[in-house]
Coordinates of C-alpha atoms and ligand atoms in Angstrom, one line a residue:
M228 CA -32.0 17.5 60.4
N229 CA -31.8 17.0 56.9
I230 CA -35.7 16.5 54.9
N231 CA -34.4 15.2 51.5
H232 CA -33.5 12.1 53.9
N233 CA -34.8 9.3 52.4
I234 CA -36.7 7.6 55.4
Q235 CA -40.1 6.0 53.7
F236 CA -39.4 2.9 52.7
N237 CA -38.1 0.5 55.1
D238 CA -35.1 -2.2 55.0
D239 CA -38.1 -4.2 52.9
K240 CA -38.6 -1.5 50.6
K241 CA -41.8 -1.3 51.9
L242 CA -43.6 2.9 52.3
I243 CA -43.5 3.8 55.8
H244 CA -44.1 6.8 55.4
F245 CA -44.9 9.6 52.9
L246 CA -43.2 12.8 53.2
N247 CA -42.4 13.2 50.3
I248 CA -42.3 13.0 46.4
Q249 CA -39.1 13.5 45.1
N250 CA -38.0 9.4 46.1
L251 CA -40.7 8.0 44.2
S252 CA -40.1 6.4 41.1
A253 CA -42.8 7.6 38.1
Q254 CA -43.5 3.4 38.4
Q255 CA -44.2 4.0 42.7
I256 CA -46.4 6.8 41.5
L257 CA -48.2 5.4 38.7
E258 CA -49.7 2.4 40.8
I259 CA -50.7 4.9 43.9
L260 CA -52.7 5.7 41.3
E261 CA -54.2 2.8 40.1
L262 CA -54.8 1.7 43.9
A263 CA -57.1 4.5 43.9
D264 CA -59.1 3.1 41.4
T265 CA -59.5 -0.1 43.4
V266 CA -59.3 0.2 47.2
K267 CA -61.7 -1.0 48.9
S268 CA -63.6 0.6 52.3
K269 CA -63.2 -0.7 55.3
S270 CA -60.6 -3.2 54.6
L271 CA -58.0 -1.9 57.9
D272 CA -60.2 -2.6 61.2
G273 CA -58.7 -2.0 64.2
K274 CA -56.0 0.7 62.6
T275 CA -55.2 3.9 64.5
V276 CA -55.0 6.7 62.3
A277 CA -54.3 10.3 64.4
S278 CA -54.5 14.1 62.6
L279 CA -52.3 16.6 63.8
F280 CA -52.8 20.2 62.1
F281 CA -51.1 23.1 63.2
E282 CA -52.4 25.0 60.7
P283 CA -55.6 25.8 59.2
S284 CA -56.6 23.1 56.5
T285 CA -60.3 22.8 55.0
R286 CA -59.8 20.5 51.8
T287 CA -56.4 17.9 53.9
K288 CA -58.2 17.4 56.8
T289 CA -61.3 16.3 56.0
T290 CA -60.0 14.3 52.6
F291 CA -58.2 12.3 55.0
E292 CA -60.9 11.8 57.6
L293 CA -63.2 10.8 55.4
A294 CA -60.6 8.2 53.9
A295 CA -59.4 7.3 56.6
K296 CA -63.4 6.4 58.2
R297 CA -64.0 4.6 54.9
L298 CA -61.1 1.7 55.0
G299 CA -62.7 1.2 58.4
V300 CA -59.9 3.0 60.2
D301 CA -60.5 4.8 64.2
F302 CA -59.8 8.6 62.9
I303 CA -59.3 11.2 66.0
N304 CA -58.3 14.8 65.5
I305 CA -55.9 15.3 67.9
D306 CA -57.9 19.6 68.8
I307 CA -54.2 21.0 68.3
A308 CA -55.1 24.9 70.1
N309 CA -56.6 22.9 73.5
S310 CA -53.8 20.5 73.3
S311 CA -51.8 20.4 76.2
T312 CA -49.2 21.7 73.4
S313 CA -51.2 25.5 74.8
K314 CA -49.7 24.7 77.9
G315 CA -45.5 24.3 76.7
E316 CA -45.8 20.5 75.9
S317 CA -43.4 19.4 73.5
I318 CA -44.2 17.7 70.2
V319 CA -42.4 14.6 70.8
D320 CA -43.9 14.2 74.6
M321 CA -47.1 14.9 72.7
I322 CA -46.4 11.9 69.9
K323 CA -44.8 9.8 73.1
T324 CA -48.2 9.9 74.7
L325 CA -50.1 8.2 71.3
E326 CA -48.0 7.0 71.2
A327 CA -48.6 4.9 74.3
M328 CA -51.9 5.2 73.0
Q329 CA -51.3 2.5 70.4
C330 CA -51.9 4.9 67.7
N331 CA -50.7 4.0 64.0
M332 CA -50.2 6.9 62.7
F333 CA -49.7 10.6 62.7
V334 CA -51.0 12.9 60.2
V335 CA -49.3 15.5 60.3
R336 CA -49.9 19.8 59.1
H337 CA -47.2 22.6 60.2
S338 CA -46.1 25.8 58.6
T339 CA -42.6 25.1 59.8
S340 CA -40.5 22.6 56.7
G341 CA -39.8 19.7 58.5
I342 CA -41.7 19.2 61.2
P343 CA -43.9 14.7 60.1
H344 CA -39.8 14.6 58.5
Y345 CA -38.6 15.4 62.2
I346 CA -42.0 12.8 64.0
A347 CA -40.5 10.1 61.4
E348 CA -37.8 10.7 63.0
Q349 CA -38.4 10.9 66.8
V350 CA -40.7 7.5 65.1
G351 CA -39.1 5.6 63.6
N352 CA -40.3 2.2 62.6
K353 CA -43.4 2.1 64.4
I354 CA -45.7 4.5 64.3
S355 CA -46.5 5.8 59.9
V356 CA -45.6 9.7 59.4
I357 CA -48.1 11.1 56.1
N358 CA -47.3 15.1 55.0
A359 CA -50.4 16.8 54.6
G360 CA -48.2 20.0 54.2
D361 CA -45.3 21.2 55.9
G362 CA -44.9 25.2 55.0
A363 CA -43.4 25.8 52.0
H364 CA -41.4 22.4 51.9
A365 CA -43.6 20.1 50.1
H366 CA -47.4 19.1 50.0
P367 CA -46.8 14.6 48.6
T368 CA -50.2 14.1 48.9
Q369 CA -52.1 17.2 47.5
A370 CA -49.6 16.5 44.6
M371 CA -50.8 12.2 44.0
L372 CA -54.7 13.8 44.1
D373 CA -53.0 16.0 41.4
M374 CA -51.7 13.7 38.8
Y375 CA -54.7 11.9 40.1
T376 CA -57.2 14.6 38.2
I377 CA -54.6 14.7 35.5
K378 CA -54.9 11.1 34.6
K379 CA -58.4 10.9 34.4
Y380 CA -58.5 14.3 32.5
K381 CA -55.1 13.5 29.7
T382 CA -53.6 10.5 27.7
N383 CA -50.7 10.1 28.1
F384 CA -48.1 12.5 30.6
K385 CA -45.6 12.3 28.2
D386 CA -47.3 15.0 25.3
L387 CA -48.3 17.2 28.1
N388 CA -47.4 20.9 28.1
V389 CA -48.4 21.9 31.6
A390 CA -48.6 25.9 32.5
I391 CA -48.1 26.1 37.0
V392 CA -49.2 30.7 37.8
G393 CA -48.7 32.0 40.7
D394 CA -46.5 32.4 44.1
I395 CA -43.4 29.2 43.2
L396 CA -42.0 30.6 45.6
H397 CA -43.9 30.5 49.0
S398 CA -46.5 27.2 47.2
R399 CA -45.9 23.8 49.1
V400 CA -48.0 22.7 46.6
A401 CA -45.3 23.6 43.8
K402 CA -42.9 22.7 44.4
S403 CA -44.4 18.7 44.8
L404 CA -46.1 19.4 41.7
I405 CA -43.0 20.5 39.5
T406 CA -41.5 17.2 41.5
S407 CA -43.7 15.6 40.3
L408 CA -44.3 16.6 36.2
N409 CA -40.9 15.6 36.6
I410 CA -40.9 12.4 37.9
L411 CA -43.5 11.3 34.9
R412 CA -41.4 13.7 32.1
V413 CA -44.2 15.6 31.3
K414 CA -43.4 17.7 27.6
N415 CA -43.1 21.3 29.5
I416 CA -43.1 22.8 32.4
N417 CA -44.5 26.1 31.8
I418 CA -44.3 28.5 35.6
V419 CA -45.7 31.7 35.1
G420 CA -45.7 34.8 37.6
P421 CA -43.6 37.7 39.0
K422 CA -39.7 36.4 38.9
N423 CA -40.1 38.4 42.6
L424 CA -42.1 35.0 43.4
M425 CA -40.1 32.7 41.3
P426 CA -37.4 30.7 43.8
E427 CA -34.0 31.4 43.7
N428 CA -33.3 28.0 42.6
I429 CA -35.7 27.8 39.4
D430 CA -32.9 27.2 36.5
E431 CA -32.5 23.7 38.7
L432 CA -35.9 23.0 38.4
N433 CA -36.1 22.0 34.5
V434 CA -38.9 24.7 34.0
I435 CA -39.2 26.9 31.4
Y436 CA -40.1 30.3 33.5
S437 CA -42.0 33.4 31.4
D438 CA -43.5 36.7 34.0
K439 CA -46.6 36.9 31.4
L440 CA -49.4 34.9 31.9
E441 CA -50.7 33.9 28.6
E442 CA -47.0 33.7 26.9
G443 CA -46.5 30.8 30.1
I444 CA -50.7 29.3 29.0
D445 CA -49.9 29.2 25.1
Q446 CA -51.2 25.9 24.3
A447 CA -51.6 24.5 27.3
D448 CA -52.9 21.4 28.3
V449 CA -52.5 21.3 32.2
I450 CA -53.2 25.0 34.5
I451 CA -52.7 24.7 37.7
M452 CA -53.7 27.8 39.5
L453 CA -51.9 28.9 42.6
R454 CA -52.7 31.1 45.5
L455 CA -51.1 34.3 47.0
Q456 CA -49.0 33.4 50.5
K457 CA -49.7 36.2 52.0
E458 CA -49.0 33.6 55.3
R459 CA -45.8 32.9 54.2
M460 CA -45.3 36.8 52.7
R461 CA -42.4 38.9 55.6
E462 CA -43.6 42.1 53.5
A463 CA -46.3 42.1 50.2
L464 CA -44.2 41.6 47.1
I465 CA -47.3 42.2 45.6
S466 CA -51.3 44.4 45.6
T467 CA -53.8 41.8 45.1
D468 CA -54.9 44.4 42.4
D469 CA -51.7 44.2 39.7
Y470 CA -51.2 40.8 40.7
Y471 CA -55.8 40.2 39.4
K472 CA -54.5 42.0 36.1
E473 CA -50.9 40.8 35.6
F474 CA -51.6 37.0 36.6
G475 CA -55.6 36.7 36.9
L476 CA -56.9 33.8 35.0
T477 CA -60.1 34.9 33.5
K478 CA -62.1 33.4 30.3
N479 CA -60.3 35.7 27.8
K480 CA -56.6 35.1 29.0
I481 CA -57.8 31.3 29.1
K482 CA -58.0 31.2 25.1
S483 CA -54.1 31.5 24.4
A484 CA -54.5 28.1 25.9
K485 CA -55.6 24.6 24.2
K486 CA -59.4 24.5 23.6
D487 CA -59.8 20.9 26.3
V488 CA -57.3 22.4 28.8
I489 CA -58.6 21.3 32.3
V490 CA -58.2 24.6 35.2
M491 CA -57.0 23.0 38.3
H492 CA -56.6 24.8 41.7
P493 CA -55.4 22.9 45.4
G494 CA -57.4 25.5 46.9
P495 CA -58.4 28.5 48.8
I496 CA -59.5 29.4 46.3
N497 CA -59.6 33.2 46.1
R498 CA -61.6 34.4 43.5
G499 CA -61.1 38.3 41.5
I500 CA -57.2 37.6 42.2
E501 CA -55.5 34.8 40.9
I502 CA -59.2 32.9 39.3
D503 CA -62.2 34.8 37.7
S504 CA -65.5 33.0 39.3
D505 CA -66.2 32.3 35.2
V506 CA -63.4 29.7 34.7
A507 CA -63.3 28.9 38.4
D508 CA -66.7 27.3 37.7
G509 CA -66.7 27.2 34.1
P510 CA -66.4 24.6 31.0
N511 CA -62.6 23.2 31.7
S512 CA -62.4 23.1 35.0
V513 CA -61.4 20.5 37.6
I514 CA -60.4 22.0 40.9
L515 CA -63.7 20.2 42.5
D516 CA -62.9 16.6 41.0
Q517 CA -59.2 17.8 42.9
V518 CA -61.6 17.8 46.1
S519 CA -63.2 14.1 45.3
A520 CA -59.4 12.4 44.5
G521 CA -58.5 13.6 48.0
I522 CA -60.8 10.9 49.3
S523 CA -59.1 7.9 46.8
I524 CA -55.8 9.3 47.0
R525 CA -55.5 9.4 50.7
M526 CA -57.6 5.7 50.7
A527 CA -55.1 4.0 48.7
I528 CA -51.4 5.3 50.3
M529 CA -53.5 5.1 53.9
S530 CA -53.9 1.9 52.5
L531 CA -51.1 1.2 51.2
I532 CA -49.1 2.0 54.9
L533 CA -51.4 0.3 56.8
K534 CA -51.6 -2.2 55.7
N535 CA -47.4 -2.9 56.6
K536 CA -48.3 -2.8 59.9
S537 CA -48.8 -4.8 62.7
Ligands
CP740 N1 -55.3 22.3 49.6 C1 -55.6 22.3 50.4 O1 -54.0 22.3 51.0 O2 -56.1 22.4 50.9 P1 -56.3 23.2 52.9 O3 -55.2 24.0 53.4 O4 -57.6 23.5 52.6 O5 -56.0 21.6 53.6

């Protein structure tokens, strides 16, 4: 399976799956951000969406469910732990079973990179698949809601210094963010964190790397903090005490950034490790705006795809 293979659009160039960001143009991204402002409630009666979360989630799962309900869509939460997969049923048999129940869309989160893409290949154009986060690969709807949040506070993407701080190596959020920010041609993307938490291909990402927090967030318009993704590390790569000392965002360290910097975090937050409560709950924080943006953006993406389905 080639997870970069573009199967998101059908032959008529209509969006049928939402699996990653890299095949979208700047114009397509901006159109989705605009749609998120105007998408109407209760416009898709009669459509059915099933959520398949093989990994825990609070924000993504709940905002997809709220978004679907606001669109008038029937939303089914598949309880994976108590589903027939626990009796050895394969993912393919599970999705064929749900296909027989006339589902129109699957929202899929999995700890293994590429599973949403694999499911999309299995179902073809009959059922749409949205990637709700796969392994350390991609989290495209998170990147879209992050762009939506940035656009709300900052006028022009092309003028922005954006700093992404933390465990880039294991972060699917960071991968989708870097792709989106490059497509939207932001001025600088600064990547900050310990060298052993950086991906090997960092030179190919069109980013500026720094291993010092204050240097990396200097004159930043946007700071995006990430959590240490311990569940994806084979061994402890840094102690949380050392991490906090060097990369934890505090009220004092934020002074290197611009005065009107916005501080973002996709969550879940580990207070006192990557960010202090003073900052997470402070005047520059837009973390809860990101959560709310998740509903609007997911309504926009689901409506864009489902309106094309018969
Ligand atoms: N940002 C994000 O994916 O959070 P959840 O794991 O709570 O969905």
